[in-house]
Short mmCIF file of C-alpha atoms in Angstrom, two decimals:
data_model
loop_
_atom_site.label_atom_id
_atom_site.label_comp_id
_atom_site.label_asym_id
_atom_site.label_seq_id
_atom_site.Cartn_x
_atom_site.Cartn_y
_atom_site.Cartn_z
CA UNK A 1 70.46 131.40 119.62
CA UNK A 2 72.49 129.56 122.32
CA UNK A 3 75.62 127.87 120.91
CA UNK A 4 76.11 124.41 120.06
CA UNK A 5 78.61 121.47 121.05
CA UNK A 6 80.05 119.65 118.98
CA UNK A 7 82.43 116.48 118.94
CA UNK A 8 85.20 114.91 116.64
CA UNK A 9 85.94 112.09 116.22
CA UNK A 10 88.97 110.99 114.82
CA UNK A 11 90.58 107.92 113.65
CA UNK A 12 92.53 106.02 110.85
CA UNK A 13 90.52 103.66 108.41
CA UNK A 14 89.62 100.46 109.96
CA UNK A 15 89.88 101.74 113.71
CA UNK A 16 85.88 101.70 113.34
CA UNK A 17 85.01 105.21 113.33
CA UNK A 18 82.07 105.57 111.29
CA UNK A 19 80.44 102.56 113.63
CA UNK A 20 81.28 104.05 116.64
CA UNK A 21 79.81 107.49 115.76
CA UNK A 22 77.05 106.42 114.63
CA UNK A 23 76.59 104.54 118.12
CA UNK A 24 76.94 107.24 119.86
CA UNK A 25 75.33 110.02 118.48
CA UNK A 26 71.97 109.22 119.67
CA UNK A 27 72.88 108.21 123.04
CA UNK A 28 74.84 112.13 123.44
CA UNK A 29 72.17 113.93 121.69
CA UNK A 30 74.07 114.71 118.76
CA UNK A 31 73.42 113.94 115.26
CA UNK A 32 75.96 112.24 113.41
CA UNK A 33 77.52 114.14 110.55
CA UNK A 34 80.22 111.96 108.30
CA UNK A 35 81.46 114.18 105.31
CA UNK A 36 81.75 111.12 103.07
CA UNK A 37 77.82 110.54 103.36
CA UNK A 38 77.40 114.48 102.99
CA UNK A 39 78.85 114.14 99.22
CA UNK A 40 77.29 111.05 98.23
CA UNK A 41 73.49 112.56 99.22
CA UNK A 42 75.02 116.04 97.48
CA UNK A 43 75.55 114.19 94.32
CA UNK A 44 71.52 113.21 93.89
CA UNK A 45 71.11 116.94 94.21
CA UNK A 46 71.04 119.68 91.27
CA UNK A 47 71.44 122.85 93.25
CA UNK A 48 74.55 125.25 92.67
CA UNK A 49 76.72 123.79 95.94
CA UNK A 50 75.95 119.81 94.53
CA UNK A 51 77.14 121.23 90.73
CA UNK A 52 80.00 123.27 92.24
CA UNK A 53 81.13 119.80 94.05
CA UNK A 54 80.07 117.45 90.87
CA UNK A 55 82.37 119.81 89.06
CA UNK A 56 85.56 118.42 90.82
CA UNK A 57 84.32 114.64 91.26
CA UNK A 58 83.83 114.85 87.03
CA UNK A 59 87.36 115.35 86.88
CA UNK A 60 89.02 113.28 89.30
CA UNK A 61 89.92 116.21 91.34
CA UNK A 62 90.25 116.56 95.02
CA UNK A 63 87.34 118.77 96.67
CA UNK A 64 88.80 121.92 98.09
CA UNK A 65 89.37 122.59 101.56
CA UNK A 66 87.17 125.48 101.63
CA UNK A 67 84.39 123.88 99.51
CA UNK A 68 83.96 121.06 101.70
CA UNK A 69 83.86 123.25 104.64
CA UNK A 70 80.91 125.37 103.01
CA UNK A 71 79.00 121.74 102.90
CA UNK A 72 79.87 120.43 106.01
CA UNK A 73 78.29 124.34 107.12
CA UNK A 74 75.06 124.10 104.90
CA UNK A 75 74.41 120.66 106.68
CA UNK A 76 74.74 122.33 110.57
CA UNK A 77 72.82 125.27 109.02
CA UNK A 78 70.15 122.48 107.91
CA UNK A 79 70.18 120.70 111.09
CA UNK A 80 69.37 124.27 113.12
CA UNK A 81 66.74 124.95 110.90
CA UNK A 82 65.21 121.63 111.28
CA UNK A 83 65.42 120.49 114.66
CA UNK A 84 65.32 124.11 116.03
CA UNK A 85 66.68 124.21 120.04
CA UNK A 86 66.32 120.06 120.14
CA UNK A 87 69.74 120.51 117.93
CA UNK A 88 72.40 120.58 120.36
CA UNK A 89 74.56 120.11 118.19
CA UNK A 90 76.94 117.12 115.86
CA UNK A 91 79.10 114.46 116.07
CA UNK A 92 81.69 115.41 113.30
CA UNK A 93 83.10 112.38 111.35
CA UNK A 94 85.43 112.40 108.48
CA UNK A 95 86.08 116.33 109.15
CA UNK A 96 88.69 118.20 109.99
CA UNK A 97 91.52 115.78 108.22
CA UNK A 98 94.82 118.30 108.71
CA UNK A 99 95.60 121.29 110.89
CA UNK A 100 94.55 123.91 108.00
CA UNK A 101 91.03 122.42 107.96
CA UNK A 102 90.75 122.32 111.96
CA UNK A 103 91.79 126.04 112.26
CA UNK A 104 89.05 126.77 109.31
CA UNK A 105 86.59 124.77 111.57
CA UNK A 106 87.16 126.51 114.56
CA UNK A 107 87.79 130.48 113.09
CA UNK A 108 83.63 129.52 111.33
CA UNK A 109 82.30 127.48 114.93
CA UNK A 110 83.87 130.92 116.60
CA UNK A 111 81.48 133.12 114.48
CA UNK A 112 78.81 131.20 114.92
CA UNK A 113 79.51 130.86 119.18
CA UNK A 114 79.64 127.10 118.79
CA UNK A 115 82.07 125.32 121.22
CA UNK A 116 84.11 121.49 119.63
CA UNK A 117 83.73 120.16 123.45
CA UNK A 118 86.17 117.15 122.62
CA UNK A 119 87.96 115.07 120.27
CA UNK A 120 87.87 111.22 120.37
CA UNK A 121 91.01 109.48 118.62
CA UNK A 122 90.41 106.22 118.31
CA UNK A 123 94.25 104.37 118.85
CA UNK A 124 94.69 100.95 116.79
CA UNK A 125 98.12 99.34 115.59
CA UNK A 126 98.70 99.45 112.43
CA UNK A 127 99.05 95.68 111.61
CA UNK A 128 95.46 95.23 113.02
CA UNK A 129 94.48 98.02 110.42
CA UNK A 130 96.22 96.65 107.60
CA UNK A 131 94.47 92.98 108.55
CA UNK A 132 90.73 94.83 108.84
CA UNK A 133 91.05 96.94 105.88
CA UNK A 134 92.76 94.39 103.50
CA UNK A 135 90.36 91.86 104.18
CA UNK A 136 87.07 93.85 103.07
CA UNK A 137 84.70 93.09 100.25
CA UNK A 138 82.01 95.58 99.34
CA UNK A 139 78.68 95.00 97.65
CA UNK A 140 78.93 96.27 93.89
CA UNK A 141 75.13 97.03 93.89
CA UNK A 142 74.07 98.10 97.26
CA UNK A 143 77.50 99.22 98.98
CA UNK A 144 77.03 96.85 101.99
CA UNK A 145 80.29 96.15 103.48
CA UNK A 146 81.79 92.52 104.72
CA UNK A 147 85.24 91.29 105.80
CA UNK A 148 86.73 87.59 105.00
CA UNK A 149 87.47 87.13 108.63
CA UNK A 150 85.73 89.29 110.88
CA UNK A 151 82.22 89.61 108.99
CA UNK A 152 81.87 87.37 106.30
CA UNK A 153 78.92 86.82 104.00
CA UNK A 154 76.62 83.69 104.54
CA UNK A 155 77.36 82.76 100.96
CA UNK A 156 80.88 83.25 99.65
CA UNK A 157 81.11 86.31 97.28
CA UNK A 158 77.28 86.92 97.40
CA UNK A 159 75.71 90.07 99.12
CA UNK A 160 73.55 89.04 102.00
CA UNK A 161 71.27 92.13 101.96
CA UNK A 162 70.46 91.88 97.80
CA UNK A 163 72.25 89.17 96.95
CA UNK A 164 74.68 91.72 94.58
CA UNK A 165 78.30 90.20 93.86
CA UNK A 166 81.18 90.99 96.57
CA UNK A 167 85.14 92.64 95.02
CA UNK A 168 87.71 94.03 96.99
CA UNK A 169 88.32 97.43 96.15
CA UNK A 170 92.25 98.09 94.22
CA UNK A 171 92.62 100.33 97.51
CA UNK A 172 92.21 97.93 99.63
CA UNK A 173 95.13 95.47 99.17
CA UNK A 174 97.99 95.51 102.01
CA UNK A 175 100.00 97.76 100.14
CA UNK A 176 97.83 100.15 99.09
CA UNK A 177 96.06 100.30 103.18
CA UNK A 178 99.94 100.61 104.05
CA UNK A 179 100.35 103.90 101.69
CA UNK A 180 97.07 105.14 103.25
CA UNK A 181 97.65 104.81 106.98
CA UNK A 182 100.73 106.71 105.90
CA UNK A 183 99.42 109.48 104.72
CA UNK A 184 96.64 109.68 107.34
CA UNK A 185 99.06 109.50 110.21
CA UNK A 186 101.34 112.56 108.48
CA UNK A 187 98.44 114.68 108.29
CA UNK A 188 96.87 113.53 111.33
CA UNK A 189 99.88 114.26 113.83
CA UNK A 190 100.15 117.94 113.41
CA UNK A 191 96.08 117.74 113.68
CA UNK A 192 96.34 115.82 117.15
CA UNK A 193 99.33 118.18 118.45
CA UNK A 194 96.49 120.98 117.95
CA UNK A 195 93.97 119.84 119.69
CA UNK A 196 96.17 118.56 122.76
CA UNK A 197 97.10 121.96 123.13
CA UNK A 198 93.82 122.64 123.86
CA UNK A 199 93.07 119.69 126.43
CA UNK A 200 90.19 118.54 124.25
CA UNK A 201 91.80 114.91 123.18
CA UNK A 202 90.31 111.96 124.51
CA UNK A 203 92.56 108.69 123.72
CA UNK A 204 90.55 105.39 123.34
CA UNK A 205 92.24 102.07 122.60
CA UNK A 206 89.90 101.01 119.68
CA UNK A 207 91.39 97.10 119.43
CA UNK A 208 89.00 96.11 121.63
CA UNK A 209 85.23 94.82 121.26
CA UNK A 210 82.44 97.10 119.33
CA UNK A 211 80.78 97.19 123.00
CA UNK A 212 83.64 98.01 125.22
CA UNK A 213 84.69 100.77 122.80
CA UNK A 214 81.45 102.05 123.33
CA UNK A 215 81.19 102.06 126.65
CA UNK A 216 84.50 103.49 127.37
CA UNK A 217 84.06 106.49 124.58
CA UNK A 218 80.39 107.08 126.15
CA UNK A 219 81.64 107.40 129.67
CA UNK A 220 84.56 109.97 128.87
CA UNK A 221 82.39 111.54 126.88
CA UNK A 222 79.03 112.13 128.89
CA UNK A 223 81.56 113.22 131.74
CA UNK A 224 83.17 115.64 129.17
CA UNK A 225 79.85 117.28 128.04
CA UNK A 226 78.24 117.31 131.59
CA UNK A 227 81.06 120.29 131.70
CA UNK A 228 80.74 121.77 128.88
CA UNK A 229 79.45 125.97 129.25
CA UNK A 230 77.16 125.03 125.98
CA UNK A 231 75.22 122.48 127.59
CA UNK A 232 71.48 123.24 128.46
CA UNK A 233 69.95 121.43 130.55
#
């Protein structure tokens, strides 16, 4: 089975990550894989990986590193299995978070003869993630997302899409966005430092329109790929 290239994209909360993944997936060929929508579809499961996973959420604990991994590797295992030699291969979001995760990734991508063929950091100042972040409301019954500012509801406090009521979440106030971009850029750094190294960083300024981030990230990226040894044509 020839190997399969993969992508990460990486990026503190706010810069718009999870939008611009999913954007580009489907124009690369990829399919988009976000680890936070991996555990919420693993939780409407009862197989022995979603009860080994429930067992930690039931608790309040953190998901260990090599757990997560083993999901993130049943999905890629589903996606081969599925989509056959159309799967070229995903468009990782949410995953690795820290440098002992990213050497994980790439000792089980190794075994497997998949290639990561770059890694997409998407650069935003921190006041203009503190403003996008503090300033969301989220659907209590359907989990649609607005912001105040940028993306407001047509009806103040009312979901648009079901017409469920809108709360900011505790972690989302200024302070508590402050404490996370904190602890995402500690972990982050060493993460970025590793895959510099490596030449496989591609920096993207991600204050900028949904469209122009999209455009520049495509371009980089298509030229990337078009040189990757995975790539069949």
């Amino acid at each position: 089975m020839a190997g399969r290239f993969h992508v990460i994209v990486i990026g503190p909360q706010g810069s718009g990550k999870g939008t611009q993944a999913a954007r580009l997936a489907p124009l690369l060929q990829l399919v988009h894989v976000a680890t936070g929508d991996l555990f919420r579809q693993l939780m409407t499961r009862d197989d022995e990986l979603a009860r080994e996973v429930r067992s930690y959420y039931d608790r309040g604990a953190l998901v260990p590193d090599e757990l997560t991994l083993r999901v993130l590797l049943a999905r890629l295992d589903a996606l081969e299995r599925e989509q056959g030699d159309q799967y070229r291969g995903a468009l990782l979001d949410g995953y690795p978070r820290n440098l002992a995760q990213a050497e994980a990734l790439d000792r089980v991508l190794t075994e497997r003869g998949d290639v990561i063929a770059a890694v997409v950091h998407l650069v935003v100042p921190r006041e203009v993630l503190i403003e996008r972040l503090s300033g969301r409301l989220i659907c209590l019954t359907c989990g649609a997302t607005y912001h105040v500012r940028f993306s407001p509801p047509r009806v103040a406090g009312i979901c648009d899409r079901c017409g469920g009521a809108l709360m900011q979440r505790s972690d989302d106030t200024p302070e508590a966005v402050a404490r996370r971009l904190e602890t995402y850029e500690q972990q982050t750094a060493p993460l970025l430092d590793y895959y510099r190294a490596r030449d496989l960083v591609i920096d993207i300024d991600g204050n900028r329109p949904i469209d122009v981030v999209t455009h520049d990230l495509l371009v980089a990226l298509e030229s990337r790929l078009a040189h990757n040894p995975c790539r069949s044509s």
